[in-house]
Amino acid sequence: MAGETFLNAAGVGKHGNDTIFSWWAKFQEAKAAGLPAVNGTIGALLENDGNLAINKAVDAAIRDAPEQEIAAYAPLAGLPAFLDLSKTLAFGDAREELEELGFNFTATASPGGSGALYLSANNFLDKGQSVLLRDRHWGPYKGFIQNNSLEFETWPLLPPNGNESHPYFARREFESKLEELCSKQDKIMVWLNDPAHNPTGLSMSPKGRSTCLESFVESALNNPGVGHTLLIDSAYSLYADETHAWADTILESLENGMMWPENFLVTVAVSLSKSHTIYGLRTGSLVSMHPEKEVTDRLETVLCVTARQTWSATPRVSQYCVSEMHSSEEGGNAWGEERDRLKKLLDDRRNVLISECEKLGVPLNPTMDGFFAWIEAEDPVAVAEKCAENGVFLVPLTGGVRIGLCALPFDSVPEVAKALSKAMS
Ligand SMILES: Cc1ncc(COP(=O)(O)O)c(C=O)c1O
């Protein structure tokens, strides 16, 4: 194989995995040939006219940046004002109450949520140990995991036999995986992209979250020698109905008397790519919460050193401008109004897709928030190909087909339901 003289074994094992890009290219080809073509492929939020949607308040704030803030390095851990903002972006209104209850927070800036996931993979498990994921997850997780010499295990996204009280959380399967991992690892870590899951748009519901938290804490209490890290990937959560769903669940559970075992860490991978429409400015953070200050102080050092040794510092201009913007009520409100406008694009498209699919009997997966919807399929490529024959371009992934609501023009959504109906029949 070309390059093998130079590439190590890990490099040789890396293959172009651009399913999303290749299906986007198919859409482009059809469009260029003058054929009817609806784009449900890409993972960025587009306006109904197909242009990239921009949060105008963020754009204005960035354009206002002083030249020093554009040119200079940021401190290695991140700008203090940005780190403070990150804690609020991660925990919302619950942050203050959690602080009053004695919890400590630490944040480390990272190039997007991807950098935050990398920080956790690099530090919270030992080589060869497994991260626990749901079976439907964002594809790049695998790369972050493998590049840190980790493995992964999965549990089902939805309870295989349904569940009336928490239909969007497979408790039994989760608990049995936790038990299995605790029997062979001295540290375990779960990555949970909720609310507004990529690739399905699922949000677990308050009951699903409190049940999940209960299972995890119980596992930590039963296995005091095993470190338990719950990582919430909040990449899309600021577009969800419950923006800080996990912080609210944690606070409520504590108020209801939940014990916090010392071997339990909550950490949030924050991404400003979507929430602030600065995908290319590579800005995010990893925000961790624990009752002991010694623990959060130690994490602060370790994560900052990892950042230094991996990408050096995170871009300064975005950290500066976004923190400045959120520091005034006026700036925060301007961002919020734009966020609401963008969220409405998603909500309108999702509502139509759900109702059209219902009318046609298309078995769409439960989808509530965020950029995507999903349909399970035994042969996802065949389904995507049939949709493409009808001018609708979607992305076949493991276990199903991803419908990029974020890219679909509102008026084209009924065509997607029709194409799916034909493809699934
Ligand atoms: C589930 C999920 N997590 C994290 C990210 C991180 O994105 P970024 O590194 O651009 O912040 C993404 C981006 O697509 C995502 O879909």
XYZ file of C-alpha atoms and ligand atoms in Angstrom:
441
model
C 0.000 0.000 0.000
C 1.355 3.425 -0.938
C 3.064 5.198 1.956
C 3.554 2.072 4.055
C 7.281 2.715 4.249
C 6.519 5.901 6.162
C 3.312 5.141 8.002
C 3.144 3.403 11.354
C 0.559 0.673 11.991
C -2.009 3.143 13.327
C -1.538 5.331 10.252
C -1.900 2.360 7.885
C -5.178 1.528 9.632
C -6.658 4.974 8.891
C -8.979 4.997 5.903
C -10.923 7.864 4.411
C -14.304 7.676 6.031
C -16.137 10.326 4.231
C -19.583 8.883 3.889
C -21.125 12.264 4.661
C -18.940 14.053 2.137
C -19.527 11.470 -0.582
C -23.316 11.713 -0.221
C -23.071 15.489 -0.250
C -21.051 15.165 -3.500
C -23.860 13.024 -4.967
C -26.306 15.812 -4.130
C -24.011 18.379 -5.781
C -23.706 16.245 -8.920
C -27.467 15.838 -9.237
C -27.962 19.560 -8.731
C -25.299 20.436 -11.303
C -27.009 18.090 -13.787
C -30.224 20.063 -13.327
C -32.019 17.177 -11.603
C -34.357 17.701 -8.654
C -32.127 17.446 -5.594
C -32.874 17.980 -1.907
C -29.904 18.261 0.440
C -30.277 16.412 3.731
C -26.627 15.456 3.933
C -24.499 18.025 5.671
C -24.213 18.652 9.391
C -24.243 22.452 9.444
C -27.352 24.584 9.874
C -28.436 26.137 6.584
C -31.053 28.800 6.003
C -34.007 27.766 3.846
C -32.217 29.286 0.837
C -29.263 26.914 1.317
C -26.807 29.471 2.725
C -24.944 28.767 5.955
C -27.006 30.137 8.859
C -25.099 32.708 10.880
C -25.795 33.984 14.373
C -25.537 37.675 13.479
C -24.832 38.764 17.053
C -21.757 36.525 17.196
C -20.646 37.601 13.743
C -20.878 41.278 14.748
C -18.952 40.613 17.970
C -16.128 38.857 16.110
C -15.866 41.619 13.507
C -15.451 44.093 16.342
C -12.356 42.327 17.712
C -9.359 44.520 18.618
C -6.275 43.563 16.608
C -4.357 42.442 19.708
C -7.092 39.924 20.493
C -6.855 38.538 16.982
C -3.089 38.243 16.907
C -2.110 37.137 20.406
C -1.962 33.651 21.892
C -4.555 32.846 24.516
C -3.392 31.564 27.907
C -2.854 27.778 27.644
C -5.903 26.857 29.714
C -8.030 29.521 28.014
C -8.971 33.146 28.701
C -10.328 33.460 32.270
C -13.517 35.187 31.098
C -14.123 32.409 28.575
C -13.543 29.697 31.182
C -16.085 31.378 33.414
C -18.558 31.630 30.525
C -17.971 27.958 29.677
C -19.120 26.910 33.134
C -22.368 28.812 32.605
C -22.819 27.472 29.067
C -22.390 23.965 30.470
C -24.529 24.235 33.618
C -26.852 27.195 32.981
C -28.818 28.612 35.901
C -28.072 25.507 37.971
C -24.388 26.490 38.184
C -24.905 29.018 40.975
C -27.025 26.670 43.045
C -24.530 23.852 42.576
C -21.750 26.196 43.709
C -23.820 27.092 46.752
C -24.141 23.378 47.496
C -20.328 23.235 47.586
C -19.467 21.947 44.125
C -16.326 23.108 42.366
C -15.940 23.612 38.653
C -12.958 23.687 36.368
C -12.830 24.474 32.654
C -10.143 24.039 30.002
C -10.497 25.639 26.594
C -10.289 23.320 23.587
C -10.504 23.518 19.803
C -14.234 22.760 19.658
C -16.103 19.952 21.338
C -13.761 17.587 19.492
C -10.831 18.917 21.518
C -12.823 18.492 24.727
C -13.604 14.872 23.845
C -9.922 14.335 23.107
C -8.941 15.751 26.524
C -11.249 13.289 28.243
C -10.107 10.300 26.145
C -6.497 11.200 26.825
C -6.836 11.464 30.592
C -9.833 9.683 32.057
C -9.123 6.051 31.092
C -6.035 3.880 30.783
C -4.880 2.391 27.496
C -6.945 -0.628 26.497
C -9.932 0.380 28.646
C -13.341 0.931 27.066
C -15.513 4.014 26.849
C -19.240 3.267 27.078
C -21.364 4.756 24.266
C -24.887 4.291 22.984
C -25.012 2.120 19.858
C -26.013 5.085 17.716
C -23.348 7.751 18.087
C -21.367 10.400 16.246
C -18.866 8.609 13.953
C -15.710 10.548 14.956
C -16.004 9.267 18.567
C -14.325 6.111 17.324
C -11.265 8.022 16.093
C -10.830 10.033 19.322
C -11.091 6.766 21.235
C -8.723 4.734 19.044
C -6.129 7.495 18.808
C -5.861 7.330 22.590
C -5.459 3.531 22.503
C -8.905 2.989 24.014
C -11.735 0.689 23.000
C -15.485 1.176 23.259
C -18.563 -0.782 24.240
C -22.152 0.166 23.498
C -25.633 -0.120 24.929
C -28.829 0.414 22.900
C -30.139 3.921 22.236
C -33.702 2.850 23.071
C -35.001 0.106 25.376
C -35.270 -2.972 23.098
C -38.653 -3.912 24.571
C -39.865 -0.379 25.257
C -40.330 1.198 28.655
C -43.281 3.237 29.813
C -41.582 5.364 32.412
C -38.373 6.136 30.489
C -38.939 5.255 26.832
C -35.700 6.923 25.702
C -33.232 5.260 28.053
C -32.359 1.548 28.056
C -31.753 1.154 31.779
C -31.307 -2.594 32.054
C -28.787 -2.770 29.206
C -26.904 0.264 30.571
C -26.646 -1.255 34.033
C -25.451 -4.592 32.752
C -22.693 -2.886 30.710
C -21.671 -0.825 33.755
C -21.437 -3.978 35.828
C -19.372 -5.702 33.173
C -16.979 -2.772 32.809
C -16.618 -2.316 36.581
C -15.590 -5.959 36.854
C -12.622 -5.430 34.550
C -11.631 -1.742 34.701
C -10.535 0.520 37.561
C -11.982 3.517 35.733
C -15.050 3.787 33.558
C -16.345 6.615 31.383
C -19.633 7.133 29.582
C -19.984 9.572 26.685
C -23.567 10.740 26.389
C -24.640 13.169 23.676
C -27.869 14.505 25.187
C -30.103 16.444 24.761
C -30.328 16.741 20.938
C -28.421 13.624 19.963
C -26.433 13.323 16.756
C -27.483 11.390 14.623
C -31.094 10.929 15.801
C -32.295 14.138 17.465
C -33.307 12.107 20.536
C -33.537 13.823 23.927
C -33.723 11.400 26.823
C -36.479 13.228 28.836
C -36.133 14.238 32.512
C -37.190 10.789 33.709
C -34.693 9.070 31.391
C -31.914 11.312 32.677
C -32.725 10.921 36.354
C -32.932 7.146 35.899
C -29.598 7.110 34.085
C -27.983 9.249 36.788
C -29.403 6.983 39.479
C -27.941 3.892 37.768
C -24.552 5.538 37.371
C -24.368 6.797 40.957
C -25.485 3.419 42.244
C -22.688 1.804 40.249
C -20.191 4.284 41.739
C -21.449 3.556 45.263
C -21.279 -0.198 44.701
C -17.778 0.028 43.210
C -15.929 2.548 45.374
C -12.586 1.528 43.859
C -13.706 2.349 40.317
C -13.573 5.946 39.036
C -16.870 6.859 37.323
C -16.826 9.681 34.768
C -20.035 10.808 33.093
C -19.242 12.984 30.087
C -22.129 14.953 28.639
C -21.475 15.930 25.034
C -23.578 19.089 24.787
C -22.714 19.920 21.155
C -26.337 20.712 20.165
C -27.990 21.256 23.537
C -28.381 25.031 23.254
C -30.892 24.306 20.455
C -32.847 21.854 22.622
C -36.054 22.702 24.469
C -34.270 21.895 27.730
C -30.942 23.618 27.132
C -29.287 22.558 30.397
C -31.155 19.355 30.901
C -28.367 17.456 32.665
C -27.492 20.276 35.049
C -31.166 20.505 35.993
C -31.402 16.745 36.526
C -28.260 16.707 38.660
C -29.457 19.619 40.807
C -32.909 18.131 41.266
C -31.487 14.736 42.219
C -29.183 16.375 44.779
C -32.104 18.357 46.205
C -33.988 15.076 46.482
C -31.190 13.657 48.603
C -28.909 11.948 46.060
C -25.524 11.015 47.563
C -22.480 12.142 45.594
C -19.846 9.418 45.779
C -16.290 10.748 45.695
C -15.457 8.415 42.785
C -18.037 10.197 40.603
C -17.071 12.971 38.170
C -19.349 14.889 35.820
C -17.724 16.589 32.866
C -19.286 18.471 29.954
C -17.822 18.787 26.453
C -18.888 22.263 25.342
C -18.830 23.233 21.665
C -19.454 26.726 20.328
C -19.391 25.462 16.731
C -23.148 25.196 16.403
C -24.488 27.226 19.323
C -22.538 30.302 18.188
C -22.177 29.331 14.488
C -18.385 29.557 14.627
C -17.651 26.038 13.350
C -14.329 27.093 11.819
C -13.068 29.110 14.777
C -12.536 25.903 16.750
C -13.767 26.933 20.178
C -15.048 24.806 23.031
C -14.086 23.571 26.470
C -14.206 20.697 28.885
C -15.992 21.695 32.096
C -15.773 19.355 35.094
C -17.652 19.352 38.367
C -16.789 17.644 41.660
C -17.377 18.389 45.349
C -13.646 18.354 46.205
C -11.560 21.334 45.178
C -8.364 19.261 45.255
C -9.882 17.120 42.511
C -10.919 19.983 40.214
C -7.571 21.767 40.826
C -5.674 18.643 39.826
C -7.837 18.186 36.716
C -7.173 21.808 35.781
C -3.421 21.178 35.754
C -3.625 17.856 33.932
C -5.986 19.080 31.222
C -4.029 22.295 30.671
C -0.782 20.312 30.272
C -2.516 17.965 27.816
C -3.780 20.921 25.798
C -0.268 22.418 25.745
C 1.204 19.139 24.568
C -1.423 18.582 21.883
C -2.584 21.808 20.220
C -0.930 24.467 22.374
C -3.598 27.135 22.942
C -7.168 27.434 21.660
C -7.868 30.444 19.356
C -8.071 33.650 21.349
C -10.261 35.856 19.195
C -13.392 33.738 19.554
C -12.871 33.225 23.298
C -12.487 36.978 23.745
C -15.365 38.103 21.538
C -17.903 35.572 22.755
C -17.137 36.294 26.413
C -17.370 40.046 25.795
C -20.696 39.561 24.036
C -22.181 37.487 26.868
C -20.816 39.843 29.533
C -23.602 42.365 28.909
C -27.317 41.702 29.108
C -27.730 43.349 25.734
C -25.115 41.078 24.117
C -26.559 37.953 25.724
C -30.061 38.868 24.573
C -28.896 39.584 21.028
C -27.276 36.133 20.895
C -30.424 34.570 22.376
C -32.714 36.169 19.795
C -30.569 34.848 16.981
C -30.359 31.421 18.619
C -34.167 31.382 18.869
C -34.457 32.274 15.183
C -32.134 29.421 14.217
C -33.849 26.988 16.574
C -37.166 27.816 14.915
C -35.737 26.745 11.547
C -35.017 23.338 13.076
C -38.306 23.062 14.975
C -40.409 23.931 11.916
C -38.620 21.401 9.715
C -38.800 18.683 12.387
C -42.525 19.208 13.049
C -43.351 18.841 9.371
C -41.132 15.790 8.972
C -42.754 14.085 11.966
C -46.298 14.802 10.787
C -45.629 13.855 7.147
C -43.926 10.619 8.214
C -46.870 9.835 10.474
C -49.299 10.348 7.600
C -47.309 8.015 5.351
C -46.557 5.429 8.026
C -42.798 6.022 7.857
C -41.198 4.635 11.047
C -39.119 7.683 11.985
C -37.152 7.276 15.221
C -38.170 9.485 18.157
C -36.642 12.893 17.393
C -37.066 16.004 19.509
C -34.189 18.451 19.230
C -31.085 19.498 17.375
C -29.822 19.097 13.852
C -30.912 15.584 12.850
C -33.602 12.968 12.536
C -33.070 9.263 11.944
C -34.622 6.158 10.547
C -33.404 2.694 11.494
C -32.641 0.472 8.500
C -31.200 -2.980 7.973
C -29.593 -1.825 4.757
C -29.016 1.919 5.187
C -27.149 2.272 1.869
C -30.054 0.733 -0.068
C -32.494 3.132 1.629
C -30.274 6.167 0.920
C -29.852 5.063 -2.700
C -33.598 4.721 -3.200
C -34.135 8.154 -1.666
C -31.487 9.569 -4.017
C -33.360 8.065 -6.996
C -36.221 10.277 -5.859
C -34.007 13.334 -5.569
C -33.539 13.257 -1.780
C -29.977 12.956 -0.497
C -29.460 11.621 3.031
C -26.565 9.865 4.785
C -26.453 6.095 5.378
C -24.614 5.313 8.636
C -24.302 2.257 10.878
C -27.823 1.034 11.664
C -29.795 3.651 9.806
C -30.080 6.766 7.707
C -29.388 10.254 9.031
C -31.737 13.005 7.927
C -29.969 16.363 8.113
C -32.868 18.609 9.123
C -30.229 21.295 9.573
C -29.606 21.351 5.815
C -33.148 20.796 4.488
C -35.130 23.735 3.150
C -38.508 23.876 4.919
C -40.515 23.490 1.695
C -38.647 20.313 0.742
C -39.353 18.427 3.960
C -42.550 16.691 2.664
C -40.491 15.322 -0.252
C -38.155 13.694 2.247
C -41.053 11.896 3.928
C -42.316 10.747 0.511
C -38.877 9.509 -0.580
C -38.474 7.630 2.710
C -41.900 6.108 2.329
C -41.021 4.784 -1.132
C -37.593 3.612 -0.014
C -38.895 1.770 3.039
C -41.826 0.057 1.323
C -22.087 14.809 18.653
C -21.036 15.820 18.425
N -20.175 16.085 19.407
C -19.212 16.979 19.269
C -19.049 17.685 18.099
C -17.910 18.637 18.079
O -17.875 19.603 17.160
P -16.743 20.695 17.168
O -15.442 20.031 17.374
O -16.867 21.347 15.847
O -17.068 21.623 18.287
C -19.924 17.447 17.025
C -19.779 18.121 15.728
O -20.315 17.780 14.725
C -20.938 16.485 17.203
O -21.807 16.211 16.228
